[in-house]
Coordinates of C-alpha atoms and ligand atoms in Angstrom, one line a residue:
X6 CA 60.6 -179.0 229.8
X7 CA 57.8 -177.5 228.4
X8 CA 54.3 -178.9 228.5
X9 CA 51.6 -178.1 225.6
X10 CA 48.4 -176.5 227.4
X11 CA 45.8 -178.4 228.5
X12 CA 42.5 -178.1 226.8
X13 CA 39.4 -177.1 229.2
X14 CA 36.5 -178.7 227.6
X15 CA 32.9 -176.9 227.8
X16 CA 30.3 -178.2 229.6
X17 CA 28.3 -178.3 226.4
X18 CA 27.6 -180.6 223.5
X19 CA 31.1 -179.6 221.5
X20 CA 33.1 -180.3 224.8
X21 CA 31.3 -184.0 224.9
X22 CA 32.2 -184.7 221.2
X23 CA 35.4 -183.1 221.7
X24 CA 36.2 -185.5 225.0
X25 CA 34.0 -188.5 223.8
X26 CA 36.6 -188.0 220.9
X27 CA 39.6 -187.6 222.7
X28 CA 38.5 -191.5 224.1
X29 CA 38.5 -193.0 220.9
X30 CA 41.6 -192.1 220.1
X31 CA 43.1 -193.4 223.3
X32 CA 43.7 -190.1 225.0
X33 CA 42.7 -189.3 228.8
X34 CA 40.4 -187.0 229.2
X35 CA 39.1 -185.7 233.1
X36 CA 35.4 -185.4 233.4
X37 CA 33.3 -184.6 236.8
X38 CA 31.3 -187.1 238.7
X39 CA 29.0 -186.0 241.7
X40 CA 31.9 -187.5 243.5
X41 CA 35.2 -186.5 242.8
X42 CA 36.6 -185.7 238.9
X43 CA 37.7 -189.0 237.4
X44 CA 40.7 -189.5 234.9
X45 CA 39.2 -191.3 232.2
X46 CA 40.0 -193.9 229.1
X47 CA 38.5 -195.9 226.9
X48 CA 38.3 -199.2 229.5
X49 CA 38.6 -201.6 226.4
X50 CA 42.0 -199.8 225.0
X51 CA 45.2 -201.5 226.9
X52 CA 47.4 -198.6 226.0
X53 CA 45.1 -196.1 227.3
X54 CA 44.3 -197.7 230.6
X55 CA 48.2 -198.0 230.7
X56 CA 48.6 -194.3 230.5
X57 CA 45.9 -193.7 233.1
X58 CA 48.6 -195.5 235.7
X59 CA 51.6 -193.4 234.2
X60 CA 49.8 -190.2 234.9
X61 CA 48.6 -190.7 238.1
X62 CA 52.5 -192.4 238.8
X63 CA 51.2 -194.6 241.1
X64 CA 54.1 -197.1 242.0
X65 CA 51.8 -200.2 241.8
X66 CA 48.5 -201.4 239.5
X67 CA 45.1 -201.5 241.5
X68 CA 42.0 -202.1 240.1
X69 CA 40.3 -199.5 238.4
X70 CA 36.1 -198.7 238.6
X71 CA 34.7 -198.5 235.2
X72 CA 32.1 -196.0 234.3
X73 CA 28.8 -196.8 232.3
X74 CA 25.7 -195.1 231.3
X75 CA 23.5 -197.3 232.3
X76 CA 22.4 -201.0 233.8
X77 CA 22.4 -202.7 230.1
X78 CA 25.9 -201.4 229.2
X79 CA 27.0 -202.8 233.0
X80 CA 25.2 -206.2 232.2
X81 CA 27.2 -206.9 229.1
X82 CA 30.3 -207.2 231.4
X83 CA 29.6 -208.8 234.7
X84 CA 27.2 -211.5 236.1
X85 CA 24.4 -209.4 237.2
X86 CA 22.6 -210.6 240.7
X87 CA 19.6 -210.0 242.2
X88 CA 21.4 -208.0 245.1
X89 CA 23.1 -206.1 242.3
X90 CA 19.6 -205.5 240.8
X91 CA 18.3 -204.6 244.3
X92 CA 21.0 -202.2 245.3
X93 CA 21.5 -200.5 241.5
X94 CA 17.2 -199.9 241.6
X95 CA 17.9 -198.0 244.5
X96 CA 20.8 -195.9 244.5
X97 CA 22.0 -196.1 240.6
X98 CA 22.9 -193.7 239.3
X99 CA 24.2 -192.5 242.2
X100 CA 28.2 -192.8 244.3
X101 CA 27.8 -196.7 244.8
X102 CA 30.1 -198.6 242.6
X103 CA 29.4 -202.8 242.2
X104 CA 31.9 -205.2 242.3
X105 CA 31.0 -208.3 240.6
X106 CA 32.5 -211.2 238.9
X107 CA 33.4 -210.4 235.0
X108 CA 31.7 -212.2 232.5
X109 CA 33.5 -214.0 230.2
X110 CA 32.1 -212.0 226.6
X111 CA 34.0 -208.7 228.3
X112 CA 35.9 -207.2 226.6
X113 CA 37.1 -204.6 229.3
X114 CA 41.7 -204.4 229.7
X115 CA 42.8 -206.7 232.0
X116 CA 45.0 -203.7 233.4
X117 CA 41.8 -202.2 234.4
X118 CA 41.0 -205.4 237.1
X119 CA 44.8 -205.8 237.8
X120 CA 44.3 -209.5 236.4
X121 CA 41.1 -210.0 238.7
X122 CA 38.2 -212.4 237.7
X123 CA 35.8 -209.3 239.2
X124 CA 35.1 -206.2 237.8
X125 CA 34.1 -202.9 239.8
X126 CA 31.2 -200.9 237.8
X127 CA 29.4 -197.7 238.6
X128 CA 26.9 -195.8 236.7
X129 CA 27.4 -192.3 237.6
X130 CA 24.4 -189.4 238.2
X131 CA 26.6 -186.3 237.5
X132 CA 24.9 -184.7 234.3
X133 CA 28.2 -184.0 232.7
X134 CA 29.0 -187.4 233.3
X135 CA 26.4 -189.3 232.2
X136 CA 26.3 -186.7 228.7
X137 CA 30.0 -187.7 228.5
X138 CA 29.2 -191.4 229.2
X139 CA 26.0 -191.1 226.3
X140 CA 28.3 -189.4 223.5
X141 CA 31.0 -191.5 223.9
X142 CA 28.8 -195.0 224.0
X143 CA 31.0 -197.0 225.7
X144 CA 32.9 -198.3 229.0
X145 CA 35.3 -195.9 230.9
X146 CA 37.6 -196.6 233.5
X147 CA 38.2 -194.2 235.9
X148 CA 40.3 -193.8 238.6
X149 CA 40.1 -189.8 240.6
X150 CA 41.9 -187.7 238.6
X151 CA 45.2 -186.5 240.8
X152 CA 48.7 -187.8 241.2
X153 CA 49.4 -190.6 243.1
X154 CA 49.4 -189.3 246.8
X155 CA 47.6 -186.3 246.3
X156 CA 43.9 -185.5 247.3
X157 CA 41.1 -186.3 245.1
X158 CA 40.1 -183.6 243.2
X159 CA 36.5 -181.6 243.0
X160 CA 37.1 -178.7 240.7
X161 CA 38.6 -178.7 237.1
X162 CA 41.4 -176.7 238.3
X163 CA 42.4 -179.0 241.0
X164 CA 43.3 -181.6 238.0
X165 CA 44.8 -179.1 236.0
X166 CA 47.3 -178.4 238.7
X167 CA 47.8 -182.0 240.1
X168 CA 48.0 -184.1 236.3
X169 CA 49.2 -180.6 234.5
X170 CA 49.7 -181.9 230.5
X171 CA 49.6 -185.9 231.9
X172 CA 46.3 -185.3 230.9
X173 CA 44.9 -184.3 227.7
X174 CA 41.7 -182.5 227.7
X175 CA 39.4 -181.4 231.1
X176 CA 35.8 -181.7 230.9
X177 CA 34.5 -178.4 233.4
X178 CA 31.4 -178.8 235.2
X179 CA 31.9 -177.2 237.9
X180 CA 32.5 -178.3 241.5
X181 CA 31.5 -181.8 242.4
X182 CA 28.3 -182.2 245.0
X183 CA 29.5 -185.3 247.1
X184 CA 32.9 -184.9 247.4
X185 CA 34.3 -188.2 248.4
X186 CA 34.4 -191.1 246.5
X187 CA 31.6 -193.4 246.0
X188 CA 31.2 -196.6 248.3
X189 CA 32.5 -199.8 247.0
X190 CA 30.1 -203.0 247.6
X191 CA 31.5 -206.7 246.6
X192 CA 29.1 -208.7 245.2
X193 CA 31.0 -211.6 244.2
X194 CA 30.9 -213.9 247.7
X195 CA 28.6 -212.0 250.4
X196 CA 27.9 -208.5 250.3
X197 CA 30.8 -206.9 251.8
X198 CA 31.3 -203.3 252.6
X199 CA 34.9 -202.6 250.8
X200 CA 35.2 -198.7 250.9
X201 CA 32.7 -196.5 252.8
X202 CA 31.5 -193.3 250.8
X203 CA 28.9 -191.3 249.2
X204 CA 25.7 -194.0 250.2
X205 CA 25.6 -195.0 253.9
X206 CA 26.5 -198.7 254.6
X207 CA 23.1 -198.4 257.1
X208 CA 21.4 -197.6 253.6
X209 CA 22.7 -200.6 251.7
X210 CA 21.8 -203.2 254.9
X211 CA 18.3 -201.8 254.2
X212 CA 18.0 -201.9 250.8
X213 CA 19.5 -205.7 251.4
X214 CA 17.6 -206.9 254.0
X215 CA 20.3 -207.5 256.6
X216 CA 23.3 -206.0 257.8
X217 CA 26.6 -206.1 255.3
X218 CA 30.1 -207.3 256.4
X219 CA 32.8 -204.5 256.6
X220 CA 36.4 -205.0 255.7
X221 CA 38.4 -203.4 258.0
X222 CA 40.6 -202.2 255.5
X223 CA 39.1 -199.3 253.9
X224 CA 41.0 -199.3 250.5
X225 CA 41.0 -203.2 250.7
X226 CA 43.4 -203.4 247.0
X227 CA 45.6 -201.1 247.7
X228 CA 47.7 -203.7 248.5
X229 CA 47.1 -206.3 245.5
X230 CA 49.3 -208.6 246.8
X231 CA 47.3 -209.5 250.0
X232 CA 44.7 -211.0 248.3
X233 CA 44.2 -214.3 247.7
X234 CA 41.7 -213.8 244.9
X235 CA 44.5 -211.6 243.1
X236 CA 45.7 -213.0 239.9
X237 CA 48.7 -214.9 240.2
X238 CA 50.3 -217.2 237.6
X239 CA 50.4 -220.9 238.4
X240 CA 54.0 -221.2 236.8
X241 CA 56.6 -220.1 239.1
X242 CA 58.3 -216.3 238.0
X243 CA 62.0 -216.0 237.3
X244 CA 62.8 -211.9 237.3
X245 CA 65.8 -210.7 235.4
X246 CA 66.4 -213.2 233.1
X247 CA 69.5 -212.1 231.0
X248 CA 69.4 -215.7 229.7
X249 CA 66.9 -218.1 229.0
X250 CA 66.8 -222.0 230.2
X251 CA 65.3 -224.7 228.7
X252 CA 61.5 -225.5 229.1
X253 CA 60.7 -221.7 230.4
X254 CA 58.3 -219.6 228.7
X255 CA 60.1 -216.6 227.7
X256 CA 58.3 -212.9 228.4
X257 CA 60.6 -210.4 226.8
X258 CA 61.0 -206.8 227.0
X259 CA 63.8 -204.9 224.2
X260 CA 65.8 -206.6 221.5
X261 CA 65.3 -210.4 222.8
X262 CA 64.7 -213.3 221.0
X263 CA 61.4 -214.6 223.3
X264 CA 57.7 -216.2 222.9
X265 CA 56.1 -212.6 223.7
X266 CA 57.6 -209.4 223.6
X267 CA 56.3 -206.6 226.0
X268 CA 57.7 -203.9 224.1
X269 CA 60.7 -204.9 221.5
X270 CA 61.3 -201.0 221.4
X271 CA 61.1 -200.7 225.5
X272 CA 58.4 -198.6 225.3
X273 CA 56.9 -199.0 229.6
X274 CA 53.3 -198.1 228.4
X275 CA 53.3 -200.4 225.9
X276 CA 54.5 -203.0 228.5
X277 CA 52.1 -202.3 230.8
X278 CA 49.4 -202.2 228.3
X279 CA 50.2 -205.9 227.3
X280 CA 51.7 -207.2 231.2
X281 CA 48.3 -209.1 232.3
X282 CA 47.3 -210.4 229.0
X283 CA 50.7 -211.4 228.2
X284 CA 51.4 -213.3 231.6
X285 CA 47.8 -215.3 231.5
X286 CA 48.5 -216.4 227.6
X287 CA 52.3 -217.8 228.9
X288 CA 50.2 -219.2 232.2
X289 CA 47.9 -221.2 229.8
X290 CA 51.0 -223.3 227.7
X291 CA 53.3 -226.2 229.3
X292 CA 55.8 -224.6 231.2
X293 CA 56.4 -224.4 235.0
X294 CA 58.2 -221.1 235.0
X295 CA 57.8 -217.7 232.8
X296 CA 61.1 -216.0 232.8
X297 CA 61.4 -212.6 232.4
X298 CA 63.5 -210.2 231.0
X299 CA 64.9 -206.8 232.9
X300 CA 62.3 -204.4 233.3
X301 CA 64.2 -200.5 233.8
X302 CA 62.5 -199.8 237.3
X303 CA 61.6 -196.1 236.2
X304 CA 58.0 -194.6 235.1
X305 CA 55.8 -197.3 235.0
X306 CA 58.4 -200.0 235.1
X307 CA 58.2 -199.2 238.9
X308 CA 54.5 -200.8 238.7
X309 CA 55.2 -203.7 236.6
X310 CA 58.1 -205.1 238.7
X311 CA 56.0 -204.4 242.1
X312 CA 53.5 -206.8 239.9
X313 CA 56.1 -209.2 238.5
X314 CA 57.9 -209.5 241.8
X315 CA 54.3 -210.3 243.6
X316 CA 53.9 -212.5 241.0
X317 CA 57.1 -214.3 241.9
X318 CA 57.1 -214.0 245.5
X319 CA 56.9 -217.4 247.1
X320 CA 53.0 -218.8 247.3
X321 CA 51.1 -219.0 250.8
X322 CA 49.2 -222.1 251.5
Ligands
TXA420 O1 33.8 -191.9 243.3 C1 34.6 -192.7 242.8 O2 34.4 -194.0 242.9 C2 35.7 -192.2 241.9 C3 35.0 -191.5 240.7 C4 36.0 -191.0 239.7 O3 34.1 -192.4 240.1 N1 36.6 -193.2 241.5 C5 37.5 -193.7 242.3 O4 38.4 -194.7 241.7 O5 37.6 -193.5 243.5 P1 39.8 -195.1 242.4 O6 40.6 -195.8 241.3 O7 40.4 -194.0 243.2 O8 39.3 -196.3 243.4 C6 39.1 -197.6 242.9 C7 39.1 -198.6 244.0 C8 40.4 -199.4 244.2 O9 41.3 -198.8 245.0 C9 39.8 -200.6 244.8 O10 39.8 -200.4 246.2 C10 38.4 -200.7 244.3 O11 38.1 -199.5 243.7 N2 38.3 -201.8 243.3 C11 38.3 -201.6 241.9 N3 38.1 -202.8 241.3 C12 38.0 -203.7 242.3 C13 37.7 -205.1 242.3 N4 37.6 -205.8 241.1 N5 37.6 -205.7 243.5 C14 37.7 -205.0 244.6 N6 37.9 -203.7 244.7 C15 38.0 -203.1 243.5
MG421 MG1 41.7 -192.3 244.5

């Protein structure tokens, strides 16, 4: 196979109009943080945020942080607290990302918060980031830009060699300052410490007044399906459905006669694009079970059956 090159962007006004760009047409474009480099897409764009996942071949959907330039632009999309005002005074921008409950006006992909009613949201200090972030005058979602398993990257080439032409354009600014990934804070019960990094939990309990709760589990959502808060339909999931019974609400995929069709040309990014959206509109009508059709368990069909199958495992409690 061959791959078409990868294009290195300057770090330079024509390599922000050329990546800011690139996002509005749905492409993925890798740009540096102080962190680690981030894979980015336009957070509002379904398909793009669904080609973030295929590139970076994870085998399941977690929640992705989305990038902003500044407070106002993160306002517009979550319920903004005084602890979130507190702790973005002090360390924004800066490697702390929020995660707070989404606002109902958003219009962020519900691939990007796996189908969760909270949003994760970080304003970013690297210069080539934030020029990026200015240019390109909107939300992007961001996850580090390697494959799946692979270290995060901290130089332009270390993307180029892990994504290769997954991705299409690499924004160069050099080597990244911090070098792990920026501590997650929940904000939607109690503060909670979710994923230690770049700002020191000992500098958030001060910030806040009092100590913060850890979670034991560093990555907490790496495994979606062990939370409770985790979207889950309230009709039951039938997987595999090569026929359809009566009363079901019917979530196709290929040349089926259905309700909604996740890709009548079995196209896996354009199923994943639509998954979350399409299960909460089935979720909202009269019927106790959404039946689906046969998903090929390849690409990014490997993600959408790990969600459909948590989606139809038997419910706790
Ligand atoms: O430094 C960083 O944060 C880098 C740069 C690129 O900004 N980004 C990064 O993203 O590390 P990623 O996708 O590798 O990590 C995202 C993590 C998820 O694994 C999950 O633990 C958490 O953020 N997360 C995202 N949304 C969440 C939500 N709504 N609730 C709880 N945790 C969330
Ligand atoms: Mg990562």
């Amino acid at each position: 196979m061959t791959f078409d090159p990868i294009q290195t962007l300057p770090d330079a006004p024509a390599g922000y109009a050329r990546a800011a760009k690139l996002l509005q047409t749905g492409k993925l474009v890798a740009f540096p943080t102080e962190t680690v480099y981030g894979l980015g897409a336009d957070a509002r764009n379904d398909t793009a945020v669904a080609r973030i996942f295929e590139a970076k071949g994870r085998p399941s959907f977690n929640p992705l942080i989305v990038h902003f330039v500044d407070a106002d632009a993160v306002k517009q999309h979550v319920l903004w607290s005084e602890q979130a005002e507190r702790l973005a005074n002090a360390f924004w921008p800066g490697p702390l990302t929020l995660v707070l409950p989404k606002c109902g006006g958003s219009n962020i992909s519900r691939l990007v918060t796996a189908g969760l009613d909270s949003l994760a949201v970080r304003m970013p200090a690297h210069p080539t980031a934030r020029a990026l972030l200015s240019v390109f005058d909107g939300p992007v979602a961001a996850p580090s830009a390697n494959r799946s398993g692979q270290i995060s990257p901290t130089q332009a080439g270390h993307v180029v060699n892990s994504l290769e032409s997954r991705v299409d354009a690499v924004l160069d600014g050099g080597a990244c300052e911090v070098g792990v990934e920026s501590t997650i804070i929940g904000l939607v019960d109690k503060p909670v410490l979710l994923r230690p990094g770049g700002v020191t939990a000992e500098a958030i309990s001060e910030v806040l007044g009092g100590p913060i709760a850890e979670r034991k589990n560093a990555d907490v959502i790496s495994a979606p399906g062990q939370l409770s808060s985790h979207y889950a339909p309230n009709a039951g999931v039938r997987l595999n459905a090569t026929e359809w019974r009566d009363g079901e609400a019917r979530l196709g995929f290929g040349d089926v006669e259905c309700d909604l069709n996740l890709s009548p040309h079995e196209d896996l990014v354009e199923a994943a694009a639509r998954l979350f959206d399409y299960l909460h509109q089935l979720d909202a009508g009269d019927a106790t079970t959404i039946a689906v059709s046969p998903i090929p368990h390849h690409g990014l069909g490997v993600a959408i059956n790990d969600r459909l199958s948590r989606a139809a495992a038997p419910r706790q409690g």
